[in-house]
PDB file of C-alpha atoms and ligand atoms in Angstrom:
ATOM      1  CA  UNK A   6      26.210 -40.709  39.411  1.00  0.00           C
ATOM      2  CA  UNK A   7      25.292 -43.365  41.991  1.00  0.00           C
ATOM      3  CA  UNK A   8      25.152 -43.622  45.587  1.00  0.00           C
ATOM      4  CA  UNK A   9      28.774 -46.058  45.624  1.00  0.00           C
ATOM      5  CA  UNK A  10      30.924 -44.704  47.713  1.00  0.00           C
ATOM      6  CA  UNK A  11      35.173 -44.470  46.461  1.00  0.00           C
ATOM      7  CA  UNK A  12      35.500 -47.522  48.382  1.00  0.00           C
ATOM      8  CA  UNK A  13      33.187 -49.550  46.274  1.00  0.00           C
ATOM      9  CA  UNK A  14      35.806 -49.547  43.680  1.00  0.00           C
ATOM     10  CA  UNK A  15      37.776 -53.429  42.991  1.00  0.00           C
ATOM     11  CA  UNK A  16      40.809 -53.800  45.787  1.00  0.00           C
ATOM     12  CA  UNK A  17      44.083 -53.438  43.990  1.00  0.00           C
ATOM     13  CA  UNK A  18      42.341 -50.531  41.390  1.00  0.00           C
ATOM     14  CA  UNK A  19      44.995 -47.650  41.509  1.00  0.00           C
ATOM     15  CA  UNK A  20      43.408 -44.308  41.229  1.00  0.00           C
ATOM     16  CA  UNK A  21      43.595 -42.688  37.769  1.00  0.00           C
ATOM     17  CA  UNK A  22      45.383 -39.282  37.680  1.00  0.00           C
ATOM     18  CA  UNK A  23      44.002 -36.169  36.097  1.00  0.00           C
ATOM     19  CA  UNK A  24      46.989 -35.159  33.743  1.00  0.00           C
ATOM     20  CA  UNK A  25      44.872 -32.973  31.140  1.00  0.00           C
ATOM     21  CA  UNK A  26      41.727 -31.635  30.506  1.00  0.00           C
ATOM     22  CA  UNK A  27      40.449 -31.896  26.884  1.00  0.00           C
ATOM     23  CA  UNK A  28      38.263 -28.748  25.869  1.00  0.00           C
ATOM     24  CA  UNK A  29      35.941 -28.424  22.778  1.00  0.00           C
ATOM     25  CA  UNK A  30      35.547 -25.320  21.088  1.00  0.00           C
ATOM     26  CA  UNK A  31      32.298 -23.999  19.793  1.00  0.00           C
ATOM     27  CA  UNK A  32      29.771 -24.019  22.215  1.00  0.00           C
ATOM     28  CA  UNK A  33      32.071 -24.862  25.041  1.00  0.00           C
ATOM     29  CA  UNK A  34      34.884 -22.096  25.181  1.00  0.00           C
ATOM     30  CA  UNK A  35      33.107 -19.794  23.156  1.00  0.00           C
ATOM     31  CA  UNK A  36      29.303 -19.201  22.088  1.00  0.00           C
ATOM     32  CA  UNK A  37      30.335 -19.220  18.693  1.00  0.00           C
ATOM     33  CA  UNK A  38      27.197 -21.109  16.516  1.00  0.00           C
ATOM     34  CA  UNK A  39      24.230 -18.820  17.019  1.00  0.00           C
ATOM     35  CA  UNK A  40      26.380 -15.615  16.127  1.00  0.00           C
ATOM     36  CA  UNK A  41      29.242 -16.615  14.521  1.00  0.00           C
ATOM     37  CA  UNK A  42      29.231 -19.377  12.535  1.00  0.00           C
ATOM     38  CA  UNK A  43      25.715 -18.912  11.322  1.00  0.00           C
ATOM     39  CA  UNK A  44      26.473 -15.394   9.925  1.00  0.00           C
ATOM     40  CA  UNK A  45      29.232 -16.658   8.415  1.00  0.00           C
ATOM     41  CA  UNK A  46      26.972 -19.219   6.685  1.00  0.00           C
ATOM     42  CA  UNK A  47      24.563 -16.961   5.605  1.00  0.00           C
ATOM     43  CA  UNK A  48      27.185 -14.391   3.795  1.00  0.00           C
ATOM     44  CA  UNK A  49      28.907 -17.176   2.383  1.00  0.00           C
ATOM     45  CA  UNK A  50      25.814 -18.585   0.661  1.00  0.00           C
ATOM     46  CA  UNK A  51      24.985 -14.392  -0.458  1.00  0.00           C
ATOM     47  CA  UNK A  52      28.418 -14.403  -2.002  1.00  0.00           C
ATOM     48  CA  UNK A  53      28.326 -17.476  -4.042  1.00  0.00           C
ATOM     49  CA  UNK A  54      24.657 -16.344  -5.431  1.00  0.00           C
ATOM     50  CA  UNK A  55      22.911 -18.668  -3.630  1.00  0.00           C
ATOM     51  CA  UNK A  56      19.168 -17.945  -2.006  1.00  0.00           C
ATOM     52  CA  UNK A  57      19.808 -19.485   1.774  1.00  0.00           C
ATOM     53  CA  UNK A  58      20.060 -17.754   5.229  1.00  0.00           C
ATOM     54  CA  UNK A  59      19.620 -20.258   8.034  1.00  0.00           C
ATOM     55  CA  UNK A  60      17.417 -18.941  11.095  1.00  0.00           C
ATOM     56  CA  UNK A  61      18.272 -19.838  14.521  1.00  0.00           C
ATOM     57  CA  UNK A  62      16.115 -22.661  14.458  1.00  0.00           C
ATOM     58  CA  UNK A  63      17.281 -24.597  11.237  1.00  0.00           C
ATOM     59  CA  UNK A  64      20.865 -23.938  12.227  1.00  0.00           C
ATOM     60  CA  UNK A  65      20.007 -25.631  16.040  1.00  0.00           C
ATOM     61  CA  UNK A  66      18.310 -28.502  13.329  1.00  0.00           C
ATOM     62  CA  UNK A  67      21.517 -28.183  11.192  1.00  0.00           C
ATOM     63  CA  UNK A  68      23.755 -28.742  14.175  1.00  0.00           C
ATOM     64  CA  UNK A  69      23.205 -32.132  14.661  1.00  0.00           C
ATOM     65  CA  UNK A  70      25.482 -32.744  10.804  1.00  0.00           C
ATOM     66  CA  UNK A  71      29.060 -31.658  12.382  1.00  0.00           C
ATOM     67  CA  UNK A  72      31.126 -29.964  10.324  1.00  0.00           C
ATOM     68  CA  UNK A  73      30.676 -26.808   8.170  1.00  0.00           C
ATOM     69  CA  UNK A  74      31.386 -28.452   4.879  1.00  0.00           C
ATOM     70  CA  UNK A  75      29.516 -31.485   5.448  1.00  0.00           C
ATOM     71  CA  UNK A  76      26.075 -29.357   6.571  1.00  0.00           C
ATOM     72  CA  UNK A  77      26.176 -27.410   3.804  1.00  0.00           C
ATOM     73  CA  UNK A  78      26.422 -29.940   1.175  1.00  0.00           C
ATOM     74  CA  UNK A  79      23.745 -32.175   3.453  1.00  0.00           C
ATOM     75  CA  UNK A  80      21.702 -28.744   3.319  1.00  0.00           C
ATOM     76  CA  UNK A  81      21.595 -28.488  -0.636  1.00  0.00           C
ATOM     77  CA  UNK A  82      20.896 -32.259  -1.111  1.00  0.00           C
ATOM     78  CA  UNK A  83      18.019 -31.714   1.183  1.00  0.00           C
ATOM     79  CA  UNK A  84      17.001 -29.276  -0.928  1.00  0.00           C
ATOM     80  CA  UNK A  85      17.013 -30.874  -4.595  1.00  0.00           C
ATOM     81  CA  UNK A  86      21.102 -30.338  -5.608  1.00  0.00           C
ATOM     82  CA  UNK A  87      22.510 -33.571  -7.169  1.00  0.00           C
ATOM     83  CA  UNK A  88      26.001 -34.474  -7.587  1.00  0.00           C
ATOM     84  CA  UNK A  89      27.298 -30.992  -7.638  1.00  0.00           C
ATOM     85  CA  UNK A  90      26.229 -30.627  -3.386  1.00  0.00           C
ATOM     86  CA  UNK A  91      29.526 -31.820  -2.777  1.00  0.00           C
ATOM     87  CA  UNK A  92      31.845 -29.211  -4.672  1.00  0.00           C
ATOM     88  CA  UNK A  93      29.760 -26.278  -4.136  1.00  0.00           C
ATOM     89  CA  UNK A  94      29.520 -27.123  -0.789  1.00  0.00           C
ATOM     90  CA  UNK A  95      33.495 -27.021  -0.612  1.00  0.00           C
ATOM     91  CA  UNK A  96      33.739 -23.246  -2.587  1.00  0.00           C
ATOM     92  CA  UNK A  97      30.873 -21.730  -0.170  1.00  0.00           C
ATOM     93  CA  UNK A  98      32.700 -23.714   3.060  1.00  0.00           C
ATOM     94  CA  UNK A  99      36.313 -21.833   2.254  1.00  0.00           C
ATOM     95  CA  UNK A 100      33.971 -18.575   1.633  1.00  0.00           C
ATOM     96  CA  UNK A 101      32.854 -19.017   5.195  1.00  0.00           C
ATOM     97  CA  UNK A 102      35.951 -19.953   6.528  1.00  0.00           C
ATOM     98  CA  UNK A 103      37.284 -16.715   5.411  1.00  0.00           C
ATOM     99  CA  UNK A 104      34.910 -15.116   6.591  1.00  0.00           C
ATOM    100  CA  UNK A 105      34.805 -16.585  10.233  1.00  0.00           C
ATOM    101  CA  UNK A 106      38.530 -16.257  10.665  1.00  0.00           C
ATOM    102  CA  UNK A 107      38.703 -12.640   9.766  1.00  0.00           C
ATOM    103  CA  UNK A 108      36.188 -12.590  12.287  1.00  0.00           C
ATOM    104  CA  UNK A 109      37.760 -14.500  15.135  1.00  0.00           C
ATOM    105  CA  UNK A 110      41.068 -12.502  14.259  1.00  0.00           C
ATOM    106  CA  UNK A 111      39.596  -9.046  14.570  1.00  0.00           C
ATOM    107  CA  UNK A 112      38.754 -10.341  18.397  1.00  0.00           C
ATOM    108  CA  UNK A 113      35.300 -10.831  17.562  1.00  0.00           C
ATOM    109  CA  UNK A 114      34.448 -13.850  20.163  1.00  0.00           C
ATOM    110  CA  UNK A 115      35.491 -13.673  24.260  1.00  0.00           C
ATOM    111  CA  UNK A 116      35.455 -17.362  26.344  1.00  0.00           C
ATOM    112  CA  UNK A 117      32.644 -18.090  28.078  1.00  0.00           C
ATOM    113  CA  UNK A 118      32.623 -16.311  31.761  1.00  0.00           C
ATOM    114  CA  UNK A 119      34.762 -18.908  33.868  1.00  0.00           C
ATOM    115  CA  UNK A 120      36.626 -20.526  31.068  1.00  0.00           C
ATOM    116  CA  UNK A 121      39.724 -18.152  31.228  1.00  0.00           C
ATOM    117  CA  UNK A 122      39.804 -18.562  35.609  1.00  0.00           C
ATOM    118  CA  UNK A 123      39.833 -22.831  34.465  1.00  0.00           C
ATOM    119  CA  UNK A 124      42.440 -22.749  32.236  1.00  0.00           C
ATOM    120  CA  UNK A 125      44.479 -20.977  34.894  1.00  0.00           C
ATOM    121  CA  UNK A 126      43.683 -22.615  37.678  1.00  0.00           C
ATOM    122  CA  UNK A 127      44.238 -26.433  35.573  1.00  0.00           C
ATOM    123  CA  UNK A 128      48.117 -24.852  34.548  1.00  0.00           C
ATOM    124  CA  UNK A 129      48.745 -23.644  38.143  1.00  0.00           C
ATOM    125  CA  UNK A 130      47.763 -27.595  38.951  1.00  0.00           C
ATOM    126  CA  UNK A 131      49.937 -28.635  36.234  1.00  0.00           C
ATOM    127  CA  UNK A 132      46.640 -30.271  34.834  1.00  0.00           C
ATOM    128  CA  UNK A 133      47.801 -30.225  30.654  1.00  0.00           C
ATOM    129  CA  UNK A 134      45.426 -28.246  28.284  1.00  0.00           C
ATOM    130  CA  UNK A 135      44.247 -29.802  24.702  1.00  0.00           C
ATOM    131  CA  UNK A 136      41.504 -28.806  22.832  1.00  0.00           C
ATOM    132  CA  UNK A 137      40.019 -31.162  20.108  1.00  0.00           C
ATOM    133  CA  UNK A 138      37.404 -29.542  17.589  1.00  0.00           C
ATOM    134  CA  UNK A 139      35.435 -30.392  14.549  1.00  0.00           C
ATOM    135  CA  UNK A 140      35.824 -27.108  13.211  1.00  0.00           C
ATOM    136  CA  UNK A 141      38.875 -25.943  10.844  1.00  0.00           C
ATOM    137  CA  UNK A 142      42.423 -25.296  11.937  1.00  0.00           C
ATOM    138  CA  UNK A 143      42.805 -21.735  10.144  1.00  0.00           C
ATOM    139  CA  UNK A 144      40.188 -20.026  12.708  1.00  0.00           C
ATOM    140  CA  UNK A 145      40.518 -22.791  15.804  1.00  0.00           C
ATOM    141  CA  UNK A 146      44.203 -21.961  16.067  1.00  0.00           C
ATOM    142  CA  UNK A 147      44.259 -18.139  16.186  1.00  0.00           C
ATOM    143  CA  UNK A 148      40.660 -18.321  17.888  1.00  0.00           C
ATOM    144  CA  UNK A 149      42.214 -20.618  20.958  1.00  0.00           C
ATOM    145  CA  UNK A 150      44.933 -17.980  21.350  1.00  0.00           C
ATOM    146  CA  UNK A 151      42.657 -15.400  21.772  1.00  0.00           C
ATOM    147  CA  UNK A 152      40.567 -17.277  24.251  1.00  0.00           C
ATOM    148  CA  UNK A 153      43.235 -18.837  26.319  1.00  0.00           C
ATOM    149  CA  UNK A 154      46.438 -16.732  25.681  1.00  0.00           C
ATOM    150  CA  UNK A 155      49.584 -18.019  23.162  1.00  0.00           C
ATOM    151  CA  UNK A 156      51.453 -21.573  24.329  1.00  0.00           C
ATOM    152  CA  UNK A 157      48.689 -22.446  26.794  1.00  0.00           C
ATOM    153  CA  UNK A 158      47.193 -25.100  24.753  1.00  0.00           C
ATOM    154  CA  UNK A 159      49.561 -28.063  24.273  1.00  0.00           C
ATOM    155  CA  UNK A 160      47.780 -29.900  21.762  1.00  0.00           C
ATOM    156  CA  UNK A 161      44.458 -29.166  19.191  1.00  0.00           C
ATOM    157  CA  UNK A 162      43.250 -31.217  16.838  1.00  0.00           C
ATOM    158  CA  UNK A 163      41.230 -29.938  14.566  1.00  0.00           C
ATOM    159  CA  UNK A 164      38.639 -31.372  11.685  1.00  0.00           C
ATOM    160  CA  UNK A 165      41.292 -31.144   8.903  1.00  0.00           C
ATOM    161  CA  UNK A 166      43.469 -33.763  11.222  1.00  0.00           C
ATOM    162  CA  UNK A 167      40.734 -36.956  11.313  1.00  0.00           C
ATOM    163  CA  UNK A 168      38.577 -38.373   8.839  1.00  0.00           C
ATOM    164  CA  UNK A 169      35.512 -38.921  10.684  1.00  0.00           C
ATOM    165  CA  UNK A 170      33.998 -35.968  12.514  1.00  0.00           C
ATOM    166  CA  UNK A 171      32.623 -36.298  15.958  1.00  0.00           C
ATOM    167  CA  UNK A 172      30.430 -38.020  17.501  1.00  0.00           C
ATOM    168  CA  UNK A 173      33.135 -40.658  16.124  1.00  0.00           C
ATOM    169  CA  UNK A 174      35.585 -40.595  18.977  1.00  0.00           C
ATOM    170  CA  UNK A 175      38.975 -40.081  16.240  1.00  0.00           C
ATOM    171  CA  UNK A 176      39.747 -36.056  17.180  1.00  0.00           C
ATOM    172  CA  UNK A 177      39.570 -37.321  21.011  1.00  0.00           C
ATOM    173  CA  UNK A 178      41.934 -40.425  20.575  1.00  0.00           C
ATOM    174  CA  UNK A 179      44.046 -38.474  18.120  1.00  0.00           C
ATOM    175  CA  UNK A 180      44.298 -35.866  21.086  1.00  0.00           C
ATOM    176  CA  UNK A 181      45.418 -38.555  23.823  1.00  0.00           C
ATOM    177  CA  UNK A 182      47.707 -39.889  21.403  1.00  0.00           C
ATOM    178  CA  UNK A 183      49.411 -36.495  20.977  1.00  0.00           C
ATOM    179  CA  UNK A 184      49.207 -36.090  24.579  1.00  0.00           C
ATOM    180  CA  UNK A 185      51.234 -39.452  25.299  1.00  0.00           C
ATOM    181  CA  UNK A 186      47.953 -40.336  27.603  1.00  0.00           C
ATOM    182  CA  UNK A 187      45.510 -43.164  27.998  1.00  0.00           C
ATOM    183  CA  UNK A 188      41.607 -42.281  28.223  1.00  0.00           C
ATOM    184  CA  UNK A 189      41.913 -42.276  32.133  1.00  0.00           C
ATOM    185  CA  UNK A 190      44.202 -39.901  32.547  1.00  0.00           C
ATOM    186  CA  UNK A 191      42.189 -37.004  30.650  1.00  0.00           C
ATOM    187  CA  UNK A 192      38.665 -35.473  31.422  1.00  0.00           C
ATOM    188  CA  UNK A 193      37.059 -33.996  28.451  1.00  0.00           C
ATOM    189  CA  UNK A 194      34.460 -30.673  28.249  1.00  0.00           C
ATOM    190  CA  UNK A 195      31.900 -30.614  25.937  1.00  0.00           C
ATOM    191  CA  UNK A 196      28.716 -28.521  24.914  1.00  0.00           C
ATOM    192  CA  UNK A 197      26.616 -30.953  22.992  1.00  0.00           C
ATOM    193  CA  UNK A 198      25.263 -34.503  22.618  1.00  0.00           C
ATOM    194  CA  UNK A 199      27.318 -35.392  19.963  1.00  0.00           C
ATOM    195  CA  UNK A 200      30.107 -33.938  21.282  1.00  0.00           C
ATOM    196  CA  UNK A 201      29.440 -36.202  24.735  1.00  0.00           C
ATOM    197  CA  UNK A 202      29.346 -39.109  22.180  1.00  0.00           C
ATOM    198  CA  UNK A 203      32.570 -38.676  20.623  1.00  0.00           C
ATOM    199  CA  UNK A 204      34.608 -38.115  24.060  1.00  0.00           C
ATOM    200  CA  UNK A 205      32.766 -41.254  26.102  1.00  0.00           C
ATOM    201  CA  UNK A 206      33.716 -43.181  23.089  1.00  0.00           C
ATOM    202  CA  UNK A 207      37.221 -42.324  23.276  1.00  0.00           C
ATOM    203  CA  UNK A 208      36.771 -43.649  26.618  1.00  0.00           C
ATOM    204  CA  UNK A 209      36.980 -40.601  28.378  1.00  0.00           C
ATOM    205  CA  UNK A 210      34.884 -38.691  31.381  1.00  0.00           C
ATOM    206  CA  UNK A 211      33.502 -35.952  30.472  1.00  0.00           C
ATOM    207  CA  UNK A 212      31.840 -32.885  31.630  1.00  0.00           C
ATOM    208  CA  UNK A 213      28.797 -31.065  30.139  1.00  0.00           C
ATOM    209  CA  UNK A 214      28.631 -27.590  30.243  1.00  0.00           C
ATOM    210  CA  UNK A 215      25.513 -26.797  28.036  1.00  0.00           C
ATOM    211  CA  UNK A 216      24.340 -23.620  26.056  1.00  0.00           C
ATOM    212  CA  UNK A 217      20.964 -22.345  24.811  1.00  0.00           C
ATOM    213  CA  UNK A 218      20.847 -24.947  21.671  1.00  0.00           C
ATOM    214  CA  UNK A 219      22.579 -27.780  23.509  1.00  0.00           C
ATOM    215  CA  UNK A 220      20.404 -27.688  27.092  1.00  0.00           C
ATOM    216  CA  UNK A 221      17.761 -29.857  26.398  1.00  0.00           C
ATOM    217  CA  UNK A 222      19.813 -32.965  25.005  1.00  0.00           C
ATOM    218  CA  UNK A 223      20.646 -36.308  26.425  1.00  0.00           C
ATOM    219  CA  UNK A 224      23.662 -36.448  28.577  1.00  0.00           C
ATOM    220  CA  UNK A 225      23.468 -39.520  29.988  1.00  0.00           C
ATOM    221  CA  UNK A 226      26.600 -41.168  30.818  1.00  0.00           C
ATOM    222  CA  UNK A 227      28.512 -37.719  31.687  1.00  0.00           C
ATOM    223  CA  UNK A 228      30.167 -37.407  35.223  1.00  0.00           C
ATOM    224  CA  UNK A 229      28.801 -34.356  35.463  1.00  0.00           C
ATOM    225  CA  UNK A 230      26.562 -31.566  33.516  1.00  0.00           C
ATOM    226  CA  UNK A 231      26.168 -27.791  34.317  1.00  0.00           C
ATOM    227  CA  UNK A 232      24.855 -24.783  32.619  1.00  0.00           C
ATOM    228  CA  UNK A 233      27.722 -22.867  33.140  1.00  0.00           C
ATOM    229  CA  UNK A 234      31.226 -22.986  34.530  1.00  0.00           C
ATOM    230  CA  UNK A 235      31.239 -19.458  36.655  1.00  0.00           C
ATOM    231  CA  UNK A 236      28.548 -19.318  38.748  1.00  0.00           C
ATOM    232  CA  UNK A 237      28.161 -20.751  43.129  1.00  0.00           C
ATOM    233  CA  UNK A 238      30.390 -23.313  42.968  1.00  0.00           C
ATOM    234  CA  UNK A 239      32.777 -22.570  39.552  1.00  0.00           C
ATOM    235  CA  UNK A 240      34.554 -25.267  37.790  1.00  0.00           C
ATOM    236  CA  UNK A 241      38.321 -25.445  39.097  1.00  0.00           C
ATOM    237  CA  UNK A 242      41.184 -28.067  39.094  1.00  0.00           C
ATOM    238  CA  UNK A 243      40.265 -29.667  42.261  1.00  0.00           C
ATOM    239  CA  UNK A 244      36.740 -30.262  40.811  1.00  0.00           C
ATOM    240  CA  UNK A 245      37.855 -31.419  37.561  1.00  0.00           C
ATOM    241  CA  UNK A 246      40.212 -33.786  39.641  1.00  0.00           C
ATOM    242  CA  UNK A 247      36.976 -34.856  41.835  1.00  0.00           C
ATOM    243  CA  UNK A 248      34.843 -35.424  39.377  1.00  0.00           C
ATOM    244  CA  UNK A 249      37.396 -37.544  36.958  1.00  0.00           C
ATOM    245  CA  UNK A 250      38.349 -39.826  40.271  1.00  0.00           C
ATOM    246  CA  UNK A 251      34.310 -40.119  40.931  1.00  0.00           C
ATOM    247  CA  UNK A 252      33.793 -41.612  37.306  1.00  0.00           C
ATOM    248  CA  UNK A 253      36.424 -43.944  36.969  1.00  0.00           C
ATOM    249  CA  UNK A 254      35.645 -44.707  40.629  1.00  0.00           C
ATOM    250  CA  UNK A 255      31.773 -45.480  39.276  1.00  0.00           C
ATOM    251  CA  UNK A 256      32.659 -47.162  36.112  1.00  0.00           C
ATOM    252  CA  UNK A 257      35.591 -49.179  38.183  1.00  0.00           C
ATOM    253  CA  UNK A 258      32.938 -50.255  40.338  1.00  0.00           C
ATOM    254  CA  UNK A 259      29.971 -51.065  37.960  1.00  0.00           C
TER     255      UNK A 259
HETATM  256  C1  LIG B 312      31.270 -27.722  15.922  1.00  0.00           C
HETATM  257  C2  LIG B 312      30.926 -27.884  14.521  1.00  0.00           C
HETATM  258  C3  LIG B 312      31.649 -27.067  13.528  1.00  0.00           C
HETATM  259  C4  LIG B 312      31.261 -25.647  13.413  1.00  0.00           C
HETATM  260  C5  LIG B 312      31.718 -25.085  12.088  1.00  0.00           C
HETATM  261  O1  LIG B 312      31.164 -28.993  16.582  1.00  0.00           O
HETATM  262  O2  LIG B 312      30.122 -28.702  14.162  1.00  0.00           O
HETATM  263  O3  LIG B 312      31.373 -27.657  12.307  1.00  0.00           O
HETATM  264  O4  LIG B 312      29.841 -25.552  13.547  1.00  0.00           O
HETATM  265  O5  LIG B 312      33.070 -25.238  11.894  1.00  0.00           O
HETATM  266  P1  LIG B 312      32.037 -29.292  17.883  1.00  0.00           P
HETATM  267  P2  LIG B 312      33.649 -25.506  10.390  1.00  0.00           P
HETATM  268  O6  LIG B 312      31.797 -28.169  18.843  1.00  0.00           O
HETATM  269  O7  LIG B 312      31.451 -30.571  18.415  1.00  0.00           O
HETATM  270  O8  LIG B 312      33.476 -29.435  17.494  1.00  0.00           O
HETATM  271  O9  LIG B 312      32.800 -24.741   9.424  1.00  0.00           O
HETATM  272  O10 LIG B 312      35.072 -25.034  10.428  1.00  0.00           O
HETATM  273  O11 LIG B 312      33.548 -26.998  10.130  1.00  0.00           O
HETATM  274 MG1  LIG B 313      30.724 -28.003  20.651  1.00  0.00          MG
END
């Protein structure tokens, strides 16, 4: 951010308030891509017969197409499939699906180190949690609840919910609007580029907390990015609040 101080902002401005904090999932509460999803991938494409297995590399390439169904069937067309991508794309993405959610559900994933202390510290502010996700509802839900504990999340939207994946901003503003909240009164957290795109275009602040595929990628316009959320000085409510007020207080300003 800048050097403008609060009182930079236009007279008569009223303060937004932080009234929720809008998580993603993979890559943000949970390192789920490199050994999770990928896997998953990779056994799905074995069990339908099919000759692929995605390195870490190509998968941090393959990253950039959001959702599973949608980089698979990009994958094959790269690859010299016609028409038929699209439908064998959709029988090796509910293969995977299965796959991952038996995976979440025998407790296979734990939240990032200072994601569970967060979420506790945001209810204890009675700062709302939502989560909104690219991924599919049948392993987001019961993967959430293992992360963050049953009835702590108010609100997820999931891929299945919006018709255009992120970076288009529709799982964020479908989020808000199940919230009952305009874009100021939320503060996303996000892993990724794209997933930076789709919040700020929602109209929302956002914070960065990158991962070993995400670190390197352009965050500008964030109001704030950090490799972790434990660590010297740990994410909490009060900095969620501080750092919301300091980019609507920038932007307000500008
Ligand atoms: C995550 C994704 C998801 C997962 C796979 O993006 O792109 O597609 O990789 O999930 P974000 P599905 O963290 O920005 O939500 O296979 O269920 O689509
Ligand atoms: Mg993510």
């Amino acid at each position: 951010m800048g050097d403008r101080g609060p009182s930079a902002a236009r007279p008569g401005w009223i303060r937004p308030q932080l009234r929720a904090v809008i998580f993603d999932v993979d890559g943000t509460l949970a390192d789920t891509e490199r050994d999770g999803h990928r896997p998953a991938f990779n056994e799905a494409f074995r069990r339908h017969g099919l000759d692929i297995s995605w390195d870490v590399p190509e998968y941090g390439r393959l990253l950039q197409i959001t959702g599973g169904r949608r980089r698979i069937a990009t994958y094959l067309r790269e690859h010299g499939y016609g028409p038929e991508a699209e439908d064998l794309a959709m029988r090796v993405h509910q293969t995977k699906t299965t796959l991952f959610r038996e995976r979440v559900t025998s407790g296979g994933f734990t939240a990032r180190p200072g994601v569970p202390r967060l979420v506790e510290d945001l209810r204890g502010a009675g700062i709302r949690i939502a989560v909104a996700t690219t991924g599919r509802r049948s392993w987001a839900e019961p993967l959430v609840t293992r992360l963050l504990g049953a009835d702590v999340v108010e609100v997820l939207v999931t891929g299945d919910a919006v018709s255009r994946l992120k970076p288009d901003p529709a799982a964020y503003r479908l989020a808000l609007q199940e919230l009952g909240l305009g874009a100021d009164e939320a503060l996303a957290v996000e892993d990724s580029a794209i997933g930076l795109r789709s919040a700020t275009a929602a109209g929302l602040a956002t914070v960065v907390v990158t991962n070993a595929y995400t670190a390197d990628q352009d965050f500008s316009g964030a109001a704030a990015v950090r490799s972790a959320f434990d660590g010297p000085e740990p994410m909490s409510a009060q900095r969620c609040r501080a750092l919301h007020e300091s980019w609507w207080t920038e932007r307000r300003a500008g």
